[in-house]
Structures are given as structure tokens and as C-alpha cells.
Amino acid sequence: MLEILATSLLESVSGLIFGKVIQIAVNKGVRRRGSLSLANQRKDTNTSDKTPSLPLISLKGELGNDLMCAYKEFIQNNDITAINNYIQKAALESDITLVVEFSRKIEEDVRIQLGRRVEYLISHVEEIPLNAFPTIAKRVWNFVRTINTVHKGPKIQLFLSMPVVLGFQLGQLIGLSRYNIELFHFEKGRYSKIPSVKRRMESTDVG
């Protein structure tokens, strides 16, 4: 079970950061347990997949940095031990903060206002081509889905800085009632928690 989760995590991180191309290379490495180097990744990138180049996304944060270190350990040494150690550590965290910043940098503001650490920071504060929106939304959603599994259904405090349409597409993928997500909105210099959307309108929702 742990190895299956580790494989899923490797796929998710690769898909988030690099897109489909490098994700394929990691899948091959996990299955064959052979030598998987960065040179092999570049070879697969050049010959195995003709997907157009997509923006690189960085993964940081308190636990995001731990995950990236474990990911690099696997890429360099084909050793999954660090990934398994991360999974065991993450399973103890049931309340996490996830910041996704594509329009402007907000991680520092979130950290200061909440007075707590940011476990995961997904960042790419550069222009994103419009035709890449659906793919970017899927990459972020897949990562959210994976960390939800790793953390065993945690409360996720979610902060977004992105184009409205991209945020809507991400919401379409995440859906309702699948995750315990608290969404925050920035207005007048501060972040406020927004009530969750319900499928059925309650009588108190009508003015």
C-alpha cells in the first residue's frame, strides 16, 4: 500500500511541476526500479512525448520543501525511502495550508496574517497562455487530490491568486463535498474565510 501511494505521489509531483512529459519518465522509473537519471528524463522529454512545452511550476512550503527533497532523492538515486518517510510524516498533519499563486505572490501575506506556516506553496507568477489553463488546472487538482490522500483527508485552508477563469476550472475539477476545504478571499487588506457552497439552497440563504 505504501509503495502504491509513493508511486502516486511521484506521478503527482512530476505532473504538477513539469507536466505530462516528465511524469511519463518517472512512471517508467518506478515500475522498472532501474537507473533513472536526469539525463534519462531529458531523453524521454525529447523523444517519447511531443506535448507542447508548458509552464514550469515550483513547489515549496514547509512540507512542500520536504516533498521536493524526497522527490529529488528518488530522481538522483532511484531510492524511494525518502518518499516513504515523507508520507509517514505528512500523515500526522491533519490541518494544512495550501497557497496557489499564479497572478501575484501572496505566500508571505498569508503566513503573516494567519500567524502559521504554509505547508504547501504552488507558484508560477508569470503569464500563462490561455490554452494552458485547462492543463494547469488539472495539474493543481491532481496534486490536491494526492495530498488529500497522503494526509488522510485533512482540513485544507486554500488561498488562490490566479485568473478567475483558471480558478473556476480548478473548482470544476475539485467539485463539492469531496474535500474538507476552507476557501479564503482577500479584500481590504486582509483574508477572510468564505462560507462553503452547498448543492441545496437553504432557506437562510435567501434574502
Tab-separated table of C-alpha atoms in Angstrom, residues 95-96 117 145:
chain	number	residue	atom	x	y	z
A	95	ASP	CA	-4.663	20.700	9.162
A	96	ILE	CA	-2.706	22.173	6.254
A	117	ARG	CA	3.283	28.158	8.470
A	145	ARG	CA	-6.194	15.056	-4.674
